[in-house]
CSV table of C-alpha atoms and ligand atoms in Angstrom, one decimal:
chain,number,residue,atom,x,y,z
T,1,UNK,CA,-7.4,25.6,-6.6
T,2,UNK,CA,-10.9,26.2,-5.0
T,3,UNK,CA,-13.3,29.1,-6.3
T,4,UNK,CA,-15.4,31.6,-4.0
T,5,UNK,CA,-18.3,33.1,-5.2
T,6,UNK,CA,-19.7,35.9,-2.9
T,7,UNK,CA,-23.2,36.7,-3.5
T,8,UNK,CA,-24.8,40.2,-2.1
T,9,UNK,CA,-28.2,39.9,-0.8
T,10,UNK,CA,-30.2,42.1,1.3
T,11,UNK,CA,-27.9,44.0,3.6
T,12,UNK,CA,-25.7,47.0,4.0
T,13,UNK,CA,-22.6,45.6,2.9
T,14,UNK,CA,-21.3,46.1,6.4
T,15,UNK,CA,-19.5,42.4,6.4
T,16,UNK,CA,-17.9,43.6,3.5
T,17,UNK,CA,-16.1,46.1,5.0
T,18,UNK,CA,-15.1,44.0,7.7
T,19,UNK,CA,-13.5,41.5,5.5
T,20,UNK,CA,-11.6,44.6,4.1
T,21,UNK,CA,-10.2,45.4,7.3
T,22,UNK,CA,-8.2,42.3,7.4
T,23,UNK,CA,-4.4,43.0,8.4
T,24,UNK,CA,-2.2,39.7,8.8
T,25,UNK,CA,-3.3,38.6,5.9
T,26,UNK,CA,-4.9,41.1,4.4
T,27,UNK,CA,-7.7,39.7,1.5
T,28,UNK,CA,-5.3,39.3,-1.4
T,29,UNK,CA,-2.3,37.9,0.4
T,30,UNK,CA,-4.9,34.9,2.1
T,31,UNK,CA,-6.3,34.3,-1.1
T,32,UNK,CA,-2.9,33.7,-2.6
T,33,UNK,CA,-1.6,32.0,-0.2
T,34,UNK,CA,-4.4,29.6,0.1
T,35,UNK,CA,-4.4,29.3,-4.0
T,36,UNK,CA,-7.9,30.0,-3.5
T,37,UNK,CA,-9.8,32.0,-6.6
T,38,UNK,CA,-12.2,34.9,-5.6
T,39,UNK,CA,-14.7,33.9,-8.8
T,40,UNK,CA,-16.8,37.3,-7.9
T,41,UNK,CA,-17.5,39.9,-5.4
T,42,UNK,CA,-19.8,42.7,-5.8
T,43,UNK,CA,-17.2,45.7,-4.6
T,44,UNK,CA,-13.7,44.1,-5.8
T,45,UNK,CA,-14.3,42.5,-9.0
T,46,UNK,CA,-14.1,43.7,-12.4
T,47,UNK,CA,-15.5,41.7,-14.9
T,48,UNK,CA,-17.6,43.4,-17.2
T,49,UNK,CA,-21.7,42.5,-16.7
T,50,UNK,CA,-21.1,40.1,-19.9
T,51,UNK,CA,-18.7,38.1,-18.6
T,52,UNK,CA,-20.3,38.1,-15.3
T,53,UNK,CA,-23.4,36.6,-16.9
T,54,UNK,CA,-20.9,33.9,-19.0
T,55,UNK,CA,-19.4,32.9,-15.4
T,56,UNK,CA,-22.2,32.3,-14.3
T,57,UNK,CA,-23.4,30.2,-17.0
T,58,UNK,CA,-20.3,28.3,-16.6
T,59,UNK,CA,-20.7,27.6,-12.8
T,60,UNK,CA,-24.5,26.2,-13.5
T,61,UNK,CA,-23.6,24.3,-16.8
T,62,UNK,CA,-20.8,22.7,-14.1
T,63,UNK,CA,-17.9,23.7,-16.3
T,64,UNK,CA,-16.9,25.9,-13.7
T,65,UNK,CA,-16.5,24.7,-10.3
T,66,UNK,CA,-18.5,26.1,-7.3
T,67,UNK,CA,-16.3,25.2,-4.0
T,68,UNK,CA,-17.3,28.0,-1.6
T,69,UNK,CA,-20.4,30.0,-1.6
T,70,UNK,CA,-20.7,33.7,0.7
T,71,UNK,CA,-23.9,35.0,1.1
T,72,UNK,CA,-24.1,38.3,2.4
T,73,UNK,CA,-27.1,39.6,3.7
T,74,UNK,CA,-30.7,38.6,4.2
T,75,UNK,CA,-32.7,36.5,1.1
T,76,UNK,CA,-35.6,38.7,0.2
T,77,UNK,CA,-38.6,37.3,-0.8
T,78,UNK,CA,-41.4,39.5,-0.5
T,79,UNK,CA,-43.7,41.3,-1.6
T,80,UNK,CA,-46.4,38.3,-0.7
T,81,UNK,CA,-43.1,35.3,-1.5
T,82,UNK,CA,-42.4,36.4,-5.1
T,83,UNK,CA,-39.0,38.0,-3.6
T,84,UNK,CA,-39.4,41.2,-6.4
T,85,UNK,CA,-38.6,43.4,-4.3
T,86,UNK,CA,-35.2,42.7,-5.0
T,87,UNK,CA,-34.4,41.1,-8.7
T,88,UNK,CA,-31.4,41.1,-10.8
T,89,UNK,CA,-32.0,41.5,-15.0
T,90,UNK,CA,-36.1,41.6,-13.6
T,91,UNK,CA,-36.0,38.3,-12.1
T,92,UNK,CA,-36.0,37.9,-8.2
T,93,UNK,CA,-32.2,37.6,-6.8
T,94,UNK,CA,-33.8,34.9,-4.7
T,95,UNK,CA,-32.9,32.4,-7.6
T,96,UNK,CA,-29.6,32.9,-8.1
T,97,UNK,CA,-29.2,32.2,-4.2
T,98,UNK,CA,-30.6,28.8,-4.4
T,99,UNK,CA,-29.4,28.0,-8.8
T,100,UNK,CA,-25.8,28.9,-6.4
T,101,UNK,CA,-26.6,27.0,-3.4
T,102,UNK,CA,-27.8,24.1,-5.2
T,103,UNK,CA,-24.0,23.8,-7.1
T,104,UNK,CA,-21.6,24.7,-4.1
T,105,UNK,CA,-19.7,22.5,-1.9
T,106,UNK,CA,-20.2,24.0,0.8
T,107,UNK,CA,-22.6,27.5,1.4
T,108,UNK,CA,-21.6,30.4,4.1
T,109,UNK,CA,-23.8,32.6,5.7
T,110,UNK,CA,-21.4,36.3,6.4
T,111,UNK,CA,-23.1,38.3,8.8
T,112,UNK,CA,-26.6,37.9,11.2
T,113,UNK,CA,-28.9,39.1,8.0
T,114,UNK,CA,-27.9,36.1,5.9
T,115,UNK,CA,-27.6,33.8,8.9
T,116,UNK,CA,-30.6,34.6,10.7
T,117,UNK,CA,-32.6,37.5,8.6
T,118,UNK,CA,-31.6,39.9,10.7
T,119,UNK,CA,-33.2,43.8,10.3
T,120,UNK,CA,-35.9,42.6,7.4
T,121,UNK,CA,-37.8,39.7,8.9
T,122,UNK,CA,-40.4,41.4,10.3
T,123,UNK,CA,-40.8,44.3,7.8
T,124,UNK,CA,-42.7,44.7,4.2
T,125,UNK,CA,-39.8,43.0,2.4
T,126,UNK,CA,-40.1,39.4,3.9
T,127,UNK,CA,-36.4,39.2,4.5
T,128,UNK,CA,-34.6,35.4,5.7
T,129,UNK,CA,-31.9,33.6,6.6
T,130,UNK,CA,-30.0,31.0,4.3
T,131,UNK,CA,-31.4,28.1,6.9
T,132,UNK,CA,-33.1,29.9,9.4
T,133,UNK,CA,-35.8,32.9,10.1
T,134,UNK,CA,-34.3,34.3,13.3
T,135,UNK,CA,-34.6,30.9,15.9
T,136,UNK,CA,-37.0,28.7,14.1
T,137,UNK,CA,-34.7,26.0,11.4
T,138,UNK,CA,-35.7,26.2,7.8
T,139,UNK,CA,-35.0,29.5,6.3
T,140,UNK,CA,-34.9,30.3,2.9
T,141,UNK,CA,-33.3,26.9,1.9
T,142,UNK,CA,-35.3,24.7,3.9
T,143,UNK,CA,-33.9,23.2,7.5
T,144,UNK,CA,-32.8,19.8,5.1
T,145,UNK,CA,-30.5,21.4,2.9
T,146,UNK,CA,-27.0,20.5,2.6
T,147,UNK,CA,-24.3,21.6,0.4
T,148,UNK,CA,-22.3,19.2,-1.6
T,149,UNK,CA,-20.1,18.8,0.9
T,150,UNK,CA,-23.1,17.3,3.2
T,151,UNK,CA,-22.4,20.0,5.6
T,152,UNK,CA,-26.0,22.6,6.0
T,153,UNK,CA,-25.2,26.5,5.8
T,154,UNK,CA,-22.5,27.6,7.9
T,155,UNK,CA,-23.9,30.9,9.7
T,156,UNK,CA,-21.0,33.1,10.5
T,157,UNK,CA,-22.7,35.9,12.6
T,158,UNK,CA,-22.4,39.0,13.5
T,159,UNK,CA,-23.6,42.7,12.6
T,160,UNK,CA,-21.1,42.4,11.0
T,161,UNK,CA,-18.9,39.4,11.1
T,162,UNK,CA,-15.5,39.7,12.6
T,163,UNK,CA,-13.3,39.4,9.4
T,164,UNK,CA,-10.8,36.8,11.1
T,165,UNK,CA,-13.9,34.7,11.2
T,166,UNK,CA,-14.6,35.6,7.6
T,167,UNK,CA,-11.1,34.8,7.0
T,168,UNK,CA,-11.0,31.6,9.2
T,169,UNK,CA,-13.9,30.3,7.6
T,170,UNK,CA,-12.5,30.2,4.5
T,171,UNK,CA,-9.1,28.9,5.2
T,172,UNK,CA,-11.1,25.9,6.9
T,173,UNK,CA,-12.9,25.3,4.1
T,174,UNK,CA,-10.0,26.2,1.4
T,175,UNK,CA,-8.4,23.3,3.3
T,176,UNK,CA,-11.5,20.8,3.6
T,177,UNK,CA,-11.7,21.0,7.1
T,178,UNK,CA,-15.0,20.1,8.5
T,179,UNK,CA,-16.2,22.7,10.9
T,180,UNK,CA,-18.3,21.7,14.4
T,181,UNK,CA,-21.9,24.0,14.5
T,182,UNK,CA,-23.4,25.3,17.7
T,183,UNK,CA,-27.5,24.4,17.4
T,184,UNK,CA,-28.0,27.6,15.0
T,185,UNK,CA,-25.2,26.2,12.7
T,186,UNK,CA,-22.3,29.1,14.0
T,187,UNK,CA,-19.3,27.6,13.9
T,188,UNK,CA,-17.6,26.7,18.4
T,189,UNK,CA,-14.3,27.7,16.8
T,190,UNK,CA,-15.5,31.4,17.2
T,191,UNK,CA,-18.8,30.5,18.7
T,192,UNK,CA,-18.0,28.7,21.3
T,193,UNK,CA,-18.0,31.1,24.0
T,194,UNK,CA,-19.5,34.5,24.7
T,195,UNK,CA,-18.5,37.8,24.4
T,196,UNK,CA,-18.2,38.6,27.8
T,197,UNK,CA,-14.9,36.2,27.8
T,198,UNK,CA,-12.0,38.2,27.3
T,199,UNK,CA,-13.7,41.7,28.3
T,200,UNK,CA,-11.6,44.0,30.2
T,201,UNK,CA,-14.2,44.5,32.5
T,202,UNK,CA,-14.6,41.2,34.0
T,203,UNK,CA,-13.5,42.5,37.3
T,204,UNK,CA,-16.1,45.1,37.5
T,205,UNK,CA,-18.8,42.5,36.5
T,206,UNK,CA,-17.5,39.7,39.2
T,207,UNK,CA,-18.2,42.6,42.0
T,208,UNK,CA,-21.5,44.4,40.2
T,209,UNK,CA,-19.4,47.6,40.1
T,210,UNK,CA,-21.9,49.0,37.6
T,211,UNK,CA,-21.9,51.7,35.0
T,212,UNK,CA,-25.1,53.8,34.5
T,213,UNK,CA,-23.8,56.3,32.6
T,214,UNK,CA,-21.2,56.2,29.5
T,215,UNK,CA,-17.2,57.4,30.0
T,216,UNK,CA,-16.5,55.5,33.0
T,217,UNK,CA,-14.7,51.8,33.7
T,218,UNK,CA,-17.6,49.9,35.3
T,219,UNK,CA,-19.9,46.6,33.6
T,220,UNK,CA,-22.3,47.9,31.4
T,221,UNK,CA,-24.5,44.7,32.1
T,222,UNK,CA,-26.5,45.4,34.9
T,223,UNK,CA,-27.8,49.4,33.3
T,224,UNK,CA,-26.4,49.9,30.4
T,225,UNK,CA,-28.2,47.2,27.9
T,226,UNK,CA,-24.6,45.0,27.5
T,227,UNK,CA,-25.6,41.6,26.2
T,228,UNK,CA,-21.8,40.3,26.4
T,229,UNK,CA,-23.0,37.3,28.8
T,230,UNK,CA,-26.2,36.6,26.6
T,231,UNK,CA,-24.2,36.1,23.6
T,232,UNK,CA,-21.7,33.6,22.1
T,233,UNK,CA,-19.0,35.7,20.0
T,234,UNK,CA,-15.2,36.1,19.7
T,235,UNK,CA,-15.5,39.7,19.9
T,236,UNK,CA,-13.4,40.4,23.0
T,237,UNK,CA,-10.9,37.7,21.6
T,238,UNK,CA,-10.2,39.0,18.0
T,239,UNK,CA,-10.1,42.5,18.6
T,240,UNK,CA,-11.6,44.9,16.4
T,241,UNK,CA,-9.1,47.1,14.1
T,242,UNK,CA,-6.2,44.4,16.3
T,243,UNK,CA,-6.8,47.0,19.2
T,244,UNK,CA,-10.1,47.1,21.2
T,245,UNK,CA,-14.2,46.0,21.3
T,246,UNK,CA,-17.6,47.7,22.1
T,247,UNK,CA,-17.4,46.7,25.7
T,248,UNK,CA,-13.6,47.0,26.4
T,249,UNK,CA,-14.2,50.6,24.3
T,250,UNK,CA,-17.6,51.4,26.9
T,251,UNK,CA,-20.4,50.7,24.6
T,252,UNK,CA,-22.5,48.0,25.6
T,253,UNK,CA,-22.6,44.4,23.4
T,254,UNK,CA,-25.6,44.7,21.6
T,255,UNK,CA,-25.8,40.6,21.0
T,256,UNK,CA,-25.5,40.8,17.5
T,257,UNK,CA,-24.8,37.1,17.0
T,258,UNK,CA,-28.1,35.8,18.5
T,259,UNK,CA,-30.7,34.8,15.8
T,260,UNK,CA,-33.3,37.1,17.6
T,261,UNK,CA,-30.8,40.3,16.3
T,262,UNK,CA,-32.0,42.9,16.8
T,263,UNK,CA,-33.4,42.5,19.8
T,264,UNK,CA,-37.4,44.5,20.8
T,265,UNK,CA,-36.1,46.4,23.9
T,266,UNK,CA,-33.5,49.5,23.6
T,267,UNK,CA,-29.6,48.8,23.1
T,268,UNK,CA,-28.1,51.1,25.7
T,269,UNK,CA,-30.9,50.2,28.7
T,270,UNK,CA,-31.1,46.4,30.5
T,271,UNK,CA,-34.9,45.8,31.0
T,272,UNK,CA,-34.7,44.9,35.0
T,273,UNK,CA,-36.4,43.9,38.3
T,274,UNK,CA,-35.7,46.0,41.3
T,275,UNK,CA,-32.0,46.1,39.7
T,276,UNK,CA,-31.1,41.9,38.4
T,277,UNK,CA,-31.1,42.2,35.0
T,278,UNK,CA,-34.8,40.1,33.7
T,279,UNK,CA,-32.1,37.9,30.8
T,280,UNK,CA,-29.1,36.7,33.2
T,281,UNK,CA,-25.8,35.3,32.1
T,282,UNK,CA,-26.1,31.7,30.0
T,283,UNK,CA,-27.9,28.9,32.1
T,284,UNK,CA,-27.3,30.8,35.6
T,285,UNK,CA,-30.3,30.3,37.9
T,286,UNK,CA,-32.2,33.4,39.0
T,287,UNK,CA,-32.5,33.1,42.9
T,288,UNK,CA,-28.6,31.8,42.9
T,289,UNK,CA,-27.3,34.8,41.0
T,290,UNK,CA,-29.2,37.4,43.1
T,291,UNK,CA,-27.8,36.0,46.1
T,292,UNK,CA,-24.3,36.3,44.6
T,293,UNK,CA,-24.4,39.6,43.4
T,294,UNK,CA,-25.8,40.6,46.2
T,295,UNK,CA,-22.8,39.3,48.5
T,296,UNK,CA,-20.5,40.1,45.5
T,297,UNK,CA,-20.9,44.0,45.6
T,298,UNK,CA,-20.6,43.9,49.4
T,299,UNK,CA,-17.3,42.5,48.7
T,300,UNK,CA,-16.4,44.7,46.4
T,301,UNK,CA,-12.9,46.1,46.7
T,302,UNK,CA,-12.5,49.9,47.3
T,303,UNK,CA,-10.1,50.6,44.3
T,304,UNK,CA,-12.8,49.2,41.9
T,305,UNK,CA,-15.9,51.0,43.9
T,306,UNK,CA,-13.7,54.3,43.9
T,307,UNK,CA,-13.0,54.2,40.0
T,308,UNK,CA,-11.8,57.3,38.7
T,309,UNK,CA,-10.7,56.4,35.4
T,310,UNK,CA,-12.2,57.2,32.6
T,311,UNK,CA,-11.9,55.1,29.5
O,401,LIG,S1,-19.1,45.3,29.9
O,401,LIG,FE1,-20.3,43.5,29.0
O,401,LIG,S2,-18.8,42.1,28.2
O,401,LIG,FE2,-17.7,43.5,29.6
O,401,LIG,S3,-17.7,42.5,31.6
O,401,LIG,FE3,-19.6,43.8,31.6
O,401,LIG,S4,-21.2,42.4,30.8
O,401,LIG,FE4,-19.2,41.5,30.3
């Protein structure tokens, strides 16, 4: 039987509620079907704050096994590196991550904040990632670290993680099954393409049928801020609630996977010259693609230029 611990850090519990939305299985019926023992949660465990403190006593005298670790949310470790800005029993929480690190097999990252640090890297609270500070390797645990398992964090993110990822990861690891990392340690199983794969509006980006407005059926790339070719993600493959996704739905991707989350410029505009977006799709060259939207919109067919429908 293998033991998950998930450990809260600095976030707004929004991955969480993702991995409560889980349908086929839903949380309880994965973890007893993979014989896997949820140790502790934050929102559904019960143990009194006694025997919370004797489990965890347990895990770091060894007597109790430490197979999977969950961080959610960022590592806080201001003010000025002491990380008291956020303690537990008056000593910084920033401990217990690496005491619960240093034991686990192998140590997940759920969400952007715990991947990458996310909303609190540049603020007050000197917030990180597990193994990294937005792009640059290192992080909280140090750009060496490897769990027991030899493997380094696993960063599942996402603002917040899709829970079929959440899910996924853990019926990897439940099973021992090594997972292959993109260069900021997401795993290609979910990473592996972006989220523009899979939108519904593909057609409307291939002809730069373009939306500058919300409510109607066009790409929301070229006005409307859409990062959904910027961004690896599974978003517009695992639907959301089974059913839909920002972009399919007409709000624009706000590339909540990338280490750089969230981003300087606003989410609904795309910062542009004279119209071409200044961040293009994924290693396209500049001069090519302006010469191919260009021709693309001229070719346009009339039943996507004379949309009607709204969403
Ligand atoms: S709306 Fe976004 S994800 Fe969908 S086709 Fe356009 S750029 Fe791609």
């Amino acid at each position: 039987m293998k033991s998950v611990y998930w450990l809260q850090g600095g976030g707004c519990g929004g991955d969480t509620f993702s991995f409560l939305s889980s349908e086929y299985p839903d949380i309880i019926e994965l973890f007893r079907q993979l014989n896997v023992q949820l140790l502790w949660h934050p929102s559904f465990s019960h143990l009194s704050p006694a025997s919370h403190e004797d489990l965890l006593a347990q895990i770091h005298s060894g007597e109790q096994t430490l197979d999977i670790l969950m961080v959610e949310g960022s590592v806080i470790c201001g003010p000025a590196g002491t990380g008291m800005f956020h303690t537990r029993d008056g000593h910084p929480r920033k401990e217990l991550v690496y005491s619960l690190a240093s034991q686990a097999s192998s140590v997940v990252a759920v969400g952007t904040c715990a991947s990458f640090g996310g909303f609190g890297v540049d603020a007050v609270i000197e917030a990180t990632g597990l193994q990294f500070t937005k792009k640059q390797r290192g992080g909280f645990l140090g750009k060496d670290f490897t769990a027991g398992s030899g493997q380094p964090v696993i960063n599942l993110a996402g603002c917040p993680c899709h829970h079929d990822v959440v899910a996924g990861a853990i019926v990897a690891l439940a099973n021992e099954v090594s997972l292959e990392l993109d260069e900021y340690q997401r795993p290609l199983e979910w990473y592996g393409t972006t989220v523009h794969q899979g939108c519904t509006r593909n057609e409307y980006h291939e002809y730069r049928v373009e939306e500058s407005d919300f409510g109607e059926m066009g790409c929301l790339f070229f006005h409307m801020g859409c990062a959904g070719p910027l961004v690896p993600g599974p978003c517009n493959k695992l639907l959301w609630n089974q059913h839909s996704s920002k972009p399919r739905a007409g709000i624009p991707c706000f590339g909540c996977t990338d280490p750089d989350f969230p981003r300087a410029t606003p989410f609904f505009q795309t910062p542009n010259i004279e119209g071409i977006p200044l961040s293009l799709p994924m290693g396209v060259n500049r001069a090519h693609y302006m010469v191919y939207k260009g021709m693309a919109a001229a070719a346009a067919p009339e039943h996507l230029k004379n949309r009607k429908s709204k969403v």
